[in-house]
Short mmCIF file of C-alpha atoms in Angstrom, two decimals:
data_model
loop_
_atom_site.label_atom_id
_atom_site.label_comp_id
_atom_site.label_asym_id
_atom_site.label_seq_id
_atom_site.Cartn_x
_atom_site.Cartn_y
_atom_site.Cartn_z
CA UNK A 1 137.14 -47.76 -46.37
CA UNK A 2 136.31 -46.95 -49.97
CA UNK A 3 132.73 -46.10 -50.90
CA UNK A 4 133.41 -46.55 -54.61
CA UNK A 5 130.46 -47.87 -56.60
CA UNK A 6 131.00 -48.57 -60.31
CA UNK A 7 128.43 -47.41 -62.83
CA UNK A 8 126.00 -49.99 -64.18
CA UNK A 9 127.76 -49.95 -67.55
CA UNK A 10 130.87 -51.30 -65.80
CA UNK A 11 129.11 -53.82 -63.58
CA UNK A 12 127.12 -55.24 -66.50
CA UNK A 13 130.13 -56.29 -68.59
CA UNK A 14 132.92 -58.84 -68.20
CA UNK A 15 136.64 -58.49 -68.23
CA UNK A 16 137.66 -59.77 -71.67
CA UNK A 17 137.95 -63.59 -71.39
CA UNK A 18 140.95 -63.62 -73.72
CA UNK A 19 142.69 -60.98 -71.62
CA UNK A 20 141.92 -62.98 -68.47
CA UNK A 21 143.21 -66.20 -70.02
CA UNK A 22 146.39 -64.53 -71.19
CA UNK A 23 146.97 -63.02 -67.75
CA UNK A 24 146.44 -66.40 -66.08
CA UNK A 25 149.08 -67.90 -68.37
CA UNK A 26 151.50 -65.07 -67.54
CA UNK A 27 150.87 -65.51 -63.82
CA UNK A 28 151.61 -69.24 -64.01
CA UNK A 29 154.79 -68.62 -65.96
CA UNK A 30 155.85 -66.06 -63.35
CA UNK A 31 155.39 -68.78 -60.73
CA UNK A 32 157.87 -70.91 -62.61
CA UNK A 33 155.38 -73.16 -64.41
CA UNK A 34 156.21 -74.36 -67.92
CA UNK A 35 153.33 -72.82 -69.89
CA UNK A 36 152.90 -72.64 -73.66
CA UNK A 37 150.65 -69.62 -74.14
CA UNK A 38 148.31 -69.91 -77.16
CA UNK A 39 145.79 -67.33 -75.94
CA UNK A 40 147.08 -64.05 -77.32
CA UNK A 41 146.10 -62.71 -80.72
CA UNK A 42 149.27 -60.69 -81.14
CA UNK A 43 151.84 -61.18 -83.93
CA UNK A 44 155.21 -62.41 -82.74
CA UNK A 45 156.88 -60.50 -85.58
CA UNK A 46 158.52 -57.13 -85.06
CA UNK A 47 157.07 -54.02 -86.69
CA UNK A 48 158.57 -53.63 -90.20
CA UNK A 49 161.69 -51.47 -90.37
CA UNK A 50 160.19 -49.01 -92.86
CA UNK A 51 157.40 -48.32 -90.40
CA UNK A 52 159.77 -47.75 -87.49
CA UNK A 53 161.90 -45.50 -89.69
CA UNK A 54 158.86 -43.40 -90.53
CA UNK A 55 158.10 -42.98 -86.83
CA UNK A 56 161.69 -41.94 -86.09
CA UNK A 57 161.61 -39.44 -88.95
CA UNK A 58 158.34 -37.98 -87.67
CA UNK A 59 159.87 -37.45 -84.24
CA UNK A 60 162.99 -35.90 -85.74
CA UNK A 61 160.83 -33.53 -87.77
CA UNK A 62 158.90 -32.41 -84.71
CA UNK A 63 155.60 -34.11 -85.55
CA UNK A 64 154.84 -34.37 -81.85
CA UNK A 65 151.80 -32.11 -81.54
CA UNK A 66 148.04 -32.59 -81.62
CA UNK A 67 146.61 -33.69 -84.94
CA UNK A 68 143.10 -33.30 -86.33
CA UNK A 69 140.59 -35.48 -84.47
CA UNK A 70 140.07 -37.66 -87.55
CA UNK A 71 143.77 -38.10 -88.22
CA UNK A 72 146.52 -36.40 -90.17
CA UNK A 73 145.92 -35.66 -93.86
CA UNK A 74 148.71 -38.12 -94.71
CA UNK A 75 147.11 -40.97 -92.78
CA UNK A 76 143.64 -40.28 -94.15
CA UNK A 77 145.06 -40.27 -97.68
CA UNK A 78 146.80 -43.59 -97.01
CA UNK A 79 143.59 -45.11 -95.65
CA UNK A 80 141.55 -43.91 -98.62
CA UNK A 81 144.17 -45.20 -101.02
CA UNK A 82 144.23 -48.61 -99.37
CA UNK A 83 140.44 -48.94 -99.44
CA UNK A 84 140.38 -47.92 -103.09
CA UNK A 85 143.15 -50.27 -104.23
CA UNK A 86 142.18 -53.39 -102.32
CA UNK A 87 138.43 -53.13 -101.85
CA UNK A 88 137.23 -50.74 -104.56
CA UNK A 89 135.72 -48.53 -101.86
CA UNK A 90 136.04 -44.81 -102.57
CA UNK A 91 135.87 -42.25 -99.77
CA UNK A 92 136.69 -38.62 -99.04
CA UNK A 93 138.38 -37.24 -95.94
CA UNK A 94 135.06 -36.55 -94.20
CA UNK A 95 134.25 -40.27 -94.39
CA UNK A 96 137.34 -41.34 -92.42
CA UNK A 97 137.74 -41.60 -88.66
CA UNK A 98 140.90 -42.59 -86.81
CA UNK A 99 141.24 -43.85 -83.25
CA UNK A 100 143.39 -45.68 -80.75
CA UNK A 101 142.95 -49.08 -82.37
CA UNK A 102 140.11 -50.73 -84.26
CA UNK A 103 138.57 -51.69 -80.91
CA UNK A 104 138.07 -48.03 -80.02
CA UNK A 105 136.46 -47.29 -83.39
CA UNK A 106 134.02 -50.17 -82.91
CA UNK A 107 133.14 -48.97 -79.42
CA UNK A 108 132.71 -45.37 -80.54
CA UNK A 109 130.46 -46.42 -83.42
CA UNK A 110 128.17 -48.20 -80.98
CA UNK A 111 128.37 -45.34 -78.49
CA UNK A 112 127.38 -42.90 -81.22
CA UNK A 113 124.32 -44.86 -82.33
CA UNK A 114 123.00 -47.38 -79.81
CA UNK A 115 120.43 -46.49 -77.18
CA UNK A 116 118.43 -48.49 -74.66
CA UNK A 117 116.20 -50.97 -76.45
CA UNK A 118 118.29 -51.09 -79.63
CA UNK A 119 119.37 -54.53 -80.78
CA UNK A 120 122.68 -55.49 -82.35
CA UNK A 121 122.84 -58.77 -84.26
CA UNK A 122 126.01 -60.68 -83.36
CA UNK A 123 126.77 -63.94 -85.18
CA UNK A 124 128.39 -66.56 -82.95
CA UNK A 125 131.18 -67.54 -82.64
CA UNK A 126 132.00 -63.87 -82.06
CA UNK A 127 134.97 -61.86 -80.90
CA UNK A 128 134.56 -61.76 -77.14
CA UNK A 129 134.20 -57.97 -76.91
CA UNK A 130 131.22 -57.47 -79.22
CA UNK A 131 128.39 -58.36 -76.80
CA UNK A 132 129.97 -56.44 -73.93
CA UNK A 133 130.49 -53.37 -76.10
CA UNK A 134 126.79 -53.46 -76.96
CA UNK A 135 125.75 -53.92 -73.33
CA UNK A 136 128.07 -51.12 -72.15
CA UNK A 137 126.20 -48.80 -74.52
CA UNK A 138 122.78 -49.95 -73.20
CA UNK A 139 121.98 -52.03 -76.26
CA UNK A 140 120.87 -55.64 -76.46
CA UNK A 141 123.11 -58.15 -78.25
CA UNK A 142 121.09 -60.64 -80.29
CA UNK A 143 123.29 -63.70 -80.56
CA UNK A 144 122.79 -65.84 -83.68
CA UNK A 145 124.53 -69.23 -83.44
CA UNK A 146 126.29 -70.20 -86.68
CA UNK A 147 126.96 -73.92 -86.90
CA UNK A 148 130.21 -75.54 -87.91
CA UNK A 149 128.30 -77.18 -90.76
CA UNK A 150 127.86 -73.65 -92.19
CA UNK A 151 131.57 -72.95 -91.56
CA UNK A 152 130.48 -70.79 -88.61
CA UNK A 153 129.05 -68.19 -91.01
CA UNK A 154 125.77 -66.28 -90.87
CA UNK A 155 123.27 -67.45 -93.47
CA UNK A 156 120.67 -65.18 -95.10
CA UNK A 157 117.87 -67.20 -93.46
CA UNK A 158 119.41 -66.86 -90.00
CA UNK A 159 119.90 -63.13 -90.52
CA UNK A 160 116.30 -62.68 -91.66
CA UNK A 161 115.03 -64.56 -88.61
CA UNK A 162 117.03 -62.36 -86.22
CA UNK A 163 115.80 -59.03 -87.55
CA UNK A 164 113.21 -57.07 -85.57
CA UNK A 165 112.02 -53.45 -85.67
CA UNK A 166 114.53 -52.78 -82.87
CA UNK A 167 117.53 -54.05 -84.87
CA UNK A 168 120.10 -51.28 -85.25
CA UNK A 169 123.31 -53.01 -86.37
CA UNK A 170 124.60 -56.25 -87.79
CA UNK A 171 128.23 -56.99 -86.91
CA UNK A 172 130.23 -58.86 -89.56
CA UNK A 173 133.78 -60.00 -88.79
CA UNK A 174 135.69 -61.42 -91.77
CA UNK A 175 138.08 -63.17 -91.42
CA UNK A 176 136.73 -64.06 -88.04
CA UNK A 177 138.23 -64.11 -84.61
CA UNK A 178 137.96 -66.89 -83.34
CA UNK A 179 137.33 -69.15 -86.35
CA UNK A 180 139.42 -67.60 -89.12
CA UNK A 181 136.63 -68.17 -91.64
CA UNK A 182 135.80 -65.46 -94.16
CA UNK A 183 132.83 -64.57 -96.33
CA UNK A 184 133.06 -64.87 -100.09
CA UNK A 185 131.66 -62.23 -102.44
CA UNK A 186 128.58 -64.39 -103.13
CA UNK A 187 127.93 -64.93 -99.43
CA UNK A 188 128.20 -61.21 -98.71
CA UNK A 189 125.95 -60.43 -101.67
CA UNK A 190 123.30 -62.80 -100.30
CA UNK A 191 123.43 -61.11 -96.89
CA UNK A 192 123.23 -57.74 -98.63
CA UNK A 193 120.00 -58.80 -100.33
CA UNK A 194 118.46 -59.41 -96.91
CA UNK A 195 119.70 -56.07 -95.60
CA UNK A 196 118.27 -54.33 -98.67
CA UNK A 197 114.81 -55.36 -97.45
CA UNK A 198 115.47 -53.86 -94.00
CA UNK A 199 116.81 -50.33 -94.49
CA UNK A 200 116.76 -49.56 -90.76
CA UNK A 201 119.72 -51.90 -90.11
CA UNK A 202 123.31 -50.71 -90.38
CA UNK A 203 126.33 -52.94 -90.94
CA UNK A 204 129.46 -52.80 -88.77
CA UNK A 205 132.22 -54.55 -90.72
CA UNK A 206 135.24 -55.56 -88.65
CA UNK A 207 137.93 -56.43 -91.21
CA UNK A 208 141.03 -56.14 -89.04
CA UNK A 209 142.41 -59.49 -90.34
CA UNK A 210 141.64 -59.07 -94.03
CA UNK A 211 145.30 -58.90 -95.09
CA UNK A 212 146.13 -62.16 -93.32
CA UNK A 213 144.40 -64.14 -96.03
CA UNK A 214 144.76 -67.76 -97.18
CA UNK A 215 141.52 -68.51 -99.05
CA UNK A 216 141.45 -69.10 -102.79
CA UNK A 217 138.63 -66.58 -103.18
CA UNK A 218 139.40 -62.88 -103.09
CA UNK A 219 139.18 -60.77 -99.96
CA UNK A 220 136.28 -58.33 -100.34
CA UNK A 221 134.12 -56.17 -98.14
CA UNK A 222 130.33 -56.19 -98.21
CA UNK A 223 130.56 -52.68 -99.66
CA UNK A 224 132.65 -54.03 -102.53
CA UNK A 225 129.76 -56.20 -103.68
CA UNK A 226 126.84 -54.19 -102.25
CA UNK A 227 127.76 -50.53 -102.82
CA UNK A 228 124.14 -49.52 -102.18
CA UNK A 229 124.81 -50.17 -98.47
CA UNK A 230 127.40 -47.37 -98.33
CA UNK A 231 124.94 -45.04 -96.63
CA UNK A 232 124.58 -47.38 -93.64
CA UNK A 233 127.84 -49.26 -93.24
CA UNK A 234 131.05 -48.66 -91.33
CA UNK A 235 134.11 -50.62 -92.47
CA UNK A 236 136.67 -50.86 -89.66
CA UNK A 237 140.31 -51.85 -89.99
CA UNK A 238 143.70 -51.04 -88.48
CA UNK A 239 147.40 -51.73 -88.56
CA UNK A 240 147.73 -53.85 -85.41
CA UNK A 241 147.49 -57.35 -86.85
CA UNK A 242 148.70 -57.10 -90.45
CA UNK A 243 151.73 -54.93 -89.70
CA UNK A 244 152.59 -56.29 -86.23
CA UNK A 245 151.75 -52.90 -84.71
CA UNK A 246 149.54 -53.83 -81.76
CA UNK A 247 151.27 -51.39 -79.41
CA UNK A 248 151.07 -48.46 -81.81
CA UNK A 249 147.27 -48.32 -81.31
CA UNK A 250 145.93 -47.08 -84.63
CA UNK A 251 142.58 -48.16 -86.04
CA UNK A 252 140.26 -46.47 -88.47
CA UNK A 253 136.87 -46.62 -90.11
CA UNK A 254 135.28 -45.49 -93.35
CA UNK A 255 131.56 -44.72 -93.39
CA UNK A 256 128.80 -42.18 -93.98
CA UNK A 257 129.60 -38.58 -93.09
CA UNK A 258 126.93 -38.21 -90.33
CA UNK A 259 128.18 -41.32 -88.52
CA UNK A 260 131.84 -40.31 -88.89
CA UNK A 261 131.01 -36.84 -87.56
CA UNK A 262 129.33 -38.38 -84.50
CA UNK A 263 132.31 -40.64 -83.87
CA UNK A 264 134.69 -37.70 -84.23
CA UNK A 265 132.62 -35.63 -81.80
CA UNK A 266 132.98 -38.37 -79.18
CA UNK A 267 136.67 -38.74 -79.97
CA UNK A 268 137.18 -34.98 -79.51
CA UNK A 269 135.90 -35.27 -75.94
CA UNK A 270 137.64 -38.57 -75.21
CA UNK A 271 141.25 -38.35 -76.37
CA UNK A 272 141.40 -35.41 -78.83
CA UNK A 273 143.37 -37.51 -81.32
CA UNK A 274 145.53 -40.61 -81.59
CA UNK A 275 149.32 -40.42 -81.24
CA UNK A 276 150.88 -38.28 -83.95
CA UNK A 277 153.93 -40.55 -84.18
CA UNK A 278 151.78 -43.68 -84.49
CA UNK A 279 149.79 -42.00 -87.24
CA UNK A 280 152.96 -41.29 -89.22
CA UNK A 281 153.98 -44.92 -88.80
CA UNK A 282 150.54 -46.18 -89.88
CA UNK A 283 150.56 -43.98 -92.97
CA UNK A 284 153.92 -45.43 -93.98
CA UNK A 285 152.65 -48.96 -93.37
CA UNK A 286 149.56 -48.54 -95.55
CA UNK A 287 151.21 -46.60 -98.37
CA UNK A 288 154.59 -48.36 -98.40
CA UNK A 289 156.03 -51.60 -99.72
CA UNK A 290 153.90 -54.57 -98.62
CA UNK A 291 156.58 -57.27 -98.90
CA UNK A 292 156.90 -57.62 -95.11
CA UNK A 293 153.16 -58.28 -94.84
CA UNK A 294 153.32 -60.87 -97.62
CA UNK A 295 156.24 -62.62 -95.92
CA UNK A 296 154.41 -62.73 -92.59
CA UNK A 297 151.26 -64.11 -94.21
CA UNK A 298 153.30 -66.93 -95.78
CA UNK A 299 154.57 -67.88 -92.32
CA UNK A 300 151.08 -67.67 -90.81
CA UNK A 301 149.84 -70.03 -93.54
CA UNK A 302 152.54 -72.60 -92.65
CA UNK A 303 151.63 -72.35 -88.98
CA UNK A 304 147.93 -72.74 -89.78
CA UNK A 305 148.59 -75.88 -91.81
CA UNK A 306 150.75 -77.33 -89.05
CA UNK A 307 148.15 -76.70 -86.33
CA UNK A 308 145.21 -77.95 -88.42
CA UNK A 309 147.01 -81.17 -89.37
CA UNK A 310 148.18 -81.86 -85.84
CA UNK A 311 144.86 -81.12 -84.11
CA UNK A 312 142.82 -83.15 -86.59
CA UNK A 313 145.08 -86.13 -85.87
CA UNK A 314 144.19 -86.12 -82.16
CA UNK A 315 141.27 -88.44 -81.25
CA UNK A 316 138.39 -86.41 -79.81
CA UNK A 317 139.41 -83.15 -81.49
CA UNK A 318 138.70 -81.67 -84.92
CA UNK A 319 138.88 -78.30 -86.66
CA UNK A 320 138.15 -76.53 -89.91
CA UNK A 321 140.87 -74.97 -92.04
CA UNK A 322 140.71 -71.17 -91.59
CA UNK A 323 140.51 -68.76 -94.53
CA UNK A 324 142.58 -66.11 -92.76
CA UNK A 325 143.69 -64.55 -89.45
CA UNK A 326 145.83 -66.56 -87.02
CA UNK A 327 143.43 -68.64 -84.97
CA UNK A 328 142.17 -72.21 -84.87
CA UNK A 329 138.72 -72.87 -83.39
CA UNK A 330 138.78 -76.57 -82.61
CA UNK A 331 135.98 -78.82 -81.44
CA UNK A 332 136.59 -80.81 -78.27
CA UNK A 333 133.21 -82.57 -78.45
CA UNK A 334 134.92 -85.96 -78.51
CA UNK A 335 136.36 -85.39 -75.04
CA UNK A 336 133.09 -84.57 -73.27
CA UNK A 337 132.04 -87.10 -70.66
CA UNK A 338 135.55 -88.48 -70.30
CA UNK A 339 137.48 -88.45 -67.05
CA UNK A 340 140.86 -86.96 -66.30
CA UNK A 341 143.56 -88.97 -64.49
CA UNK A 342 142.45 -87.29 -61.26
CA UNK A 343 138.86 -88.47 -61.77
CA UNK A 344 137.26 -85.20 -62.85
CA UNK A 345 134.73 -85.34 -65.68
CA UNK A 346 135.16 -83.14 -68.75
CA UNK A 347 131.63 -81.69 -68.90
CA UNK A 348 132.22 -78.71 -71.18
CA UNK A 349 134.90 -76.80 -73.06
CA UNK A 350 135.82 -74.78 -69.95
CA UNK A 351 136.67 -78.06 -68.19
CA UNK A 352 138.73 -79.16 -71.18
CA UNK A 353 140.71 -75.93 -71.36
CA UNK A 354 141.38 -76.04 -67.61
CA UNK A 355 142.58 -79.61 -68.00
CA UNK A 356 144.97 -78.58 -70.79
CA UNK A 357 146.37 -75.82 -68.60
CA UNK A 358 146.83 -77.98 -65.50
CA UNK A 359 147.81 -81.27 -67.12
CA UNK A 360 149.68 -80.14 -70.24
CA UNK A 361 150.76 -76.59 -69.49
CA UNK A 362 148.97 -75.32 -72.61
CA UNK A 363 146.92 -72.12 -72.29
CA UNK A 364 143.95 -71.78 -74.65
CA UNK A 365 140.55 -70.02 -74.49
CA UNK A 366 137.33 -71.98 -74.06
CA UNK A 367 134.73 -71.77 -76.81
CA UNK A 368 131.88 -70.56 -74.59
CA UNK A 369 133.72 -67.24 -74.32
CA UNK A 370 132.99 -66.83 -78.04
CA UNK A 371 129.37 -67.86 -77.79
CA UNK A 372 129.48 -71.41 -79.16
CA UNK A 373 130.34 -74.69 -77.41
CA UNK A 374 132.12 -77.10 -77.20
CA UNK A 375 135.23 -75.59 -78.79
CA UNK A 376 138.52 -74.02 -77.82
CA UNK A 377 140.59 -71.34 -79.54
CA UNK A 378 144.32 -71.32 -79.98
CA UNK A 379 146.38 -68.54 -81.55
CA UNK A 380 148.96 -69.40 -84.19
CA UNK A 381 150.62 -66.01 -83.85
CA UNK A 382 153.60 -67.76 -82.32
CA UNK A 383 156.44 -69.91 -83.61
CA UNK A 384 155.99 -73.28 -85.34
CA UNK A 385 158.12 -74.83 -82.60
CA UNK A 386 155.73 -73.64 -79.90
CA UNK A 387 152.70 -74.78 -81.90
CA UNK A 388 154.22 -78.23 -82.47
CA UNK A 389 155.19 -78.59 -78.82
CA UNK A 390 151.72 -77.50 -77.71
CA UNK A 391 150.07 -80.02 -80.03
CA UNK A 392 152.33 -82.75 -78.64
CA UNK A 393 151.21 -81.86 -75.12
CA UNK A 394 147.53 -81.66 -76.12
CA UNK A 395 147.78 -85.07 -77.77
CA UNK A 396 149.38 -86.59 -74.68
CA UNK A 397 146.76 -85.01 -72.40
CA UNK A 398 143.88 -86.28 -74.56
CA UNK A 399 145.37 -89.77 -74.55
CA UNK A 400 145.15 -89.79 -70.74
CA UNK A 401 141.37 -89.23 -70.77
CA UNK A 402 139.26 -92.30 -70.20
#
């Protein structure tokens, strides 16, 4: 009999709710159930050919050895060039870190800085992993609910109210997973004015979706409009979402040299470096022709419009129009208190999502997993046909509630 006992850092966190929901959908499909899976935030496009060609060339040229901990010179140059062109953020090689996906960079940044008693401000709705990453590193997540009336965005007043002497980081995710909403330059500037009064707080900017952009206002980072924060901000991005490269596992961050050095020290003991082949592919993606990205974004926009129109037409449901990314965060408030055909009461968004799965064969993620109820998240990183069919099923299931 095993005497294994997990460490407290493992016992104190959850399995990712989105991962669990996706696995449940896969299990049901494996059992022969007809399931439309709208849980996974993974592009259904293939990686662009120019990126795959760069990887093949790297292998043919023997680029199969260890690389520097903070990435190959070619990848770091591509990252710096991208930040300069799109965001007007200038950096040198010592300000760049590279890891096995943006998720690893976020975790390493917290690992490098957060200690017991430190607080991390997390606006809700949030990506499901943020609070658990903080807890795993012995910090305390301070959840700040952001109402739909504010487009789910953190206001300066709410930020000010959340700040304490123990505050270490503010996490900003724009465009957001799960809502798809993004901060404008003026909104970021207003948050920056609050942060200017509290120099002990750093800003962790998760901008992994900032190329999948639909808003009329320009995509910017807080450092674009508040360059004075450069000494205490880490801007994190990666190639997974924009270039359909989730399996290549390359993410990166640009920040102050002391923070980057701390992240690199941890990386040197953790995995030495990311895959050399994936780095060559990522460098080609960032520095190459962007027409494939533009074409994918156009398709994502069409899917967004389809899902928003269809969901808003269903009695009991409603949703905002996202500024970017490929998610819809829809309210199911109008279904609460109603009964299913089997007599069960829909008491919360978890009940509603379970009902959709069992009654309609549609897999979604309940809003409480993202810190704000009563909502549910669907991913539009799948075909228009699947989205339309799922909305048909959701509509039929809602019509059966009484």
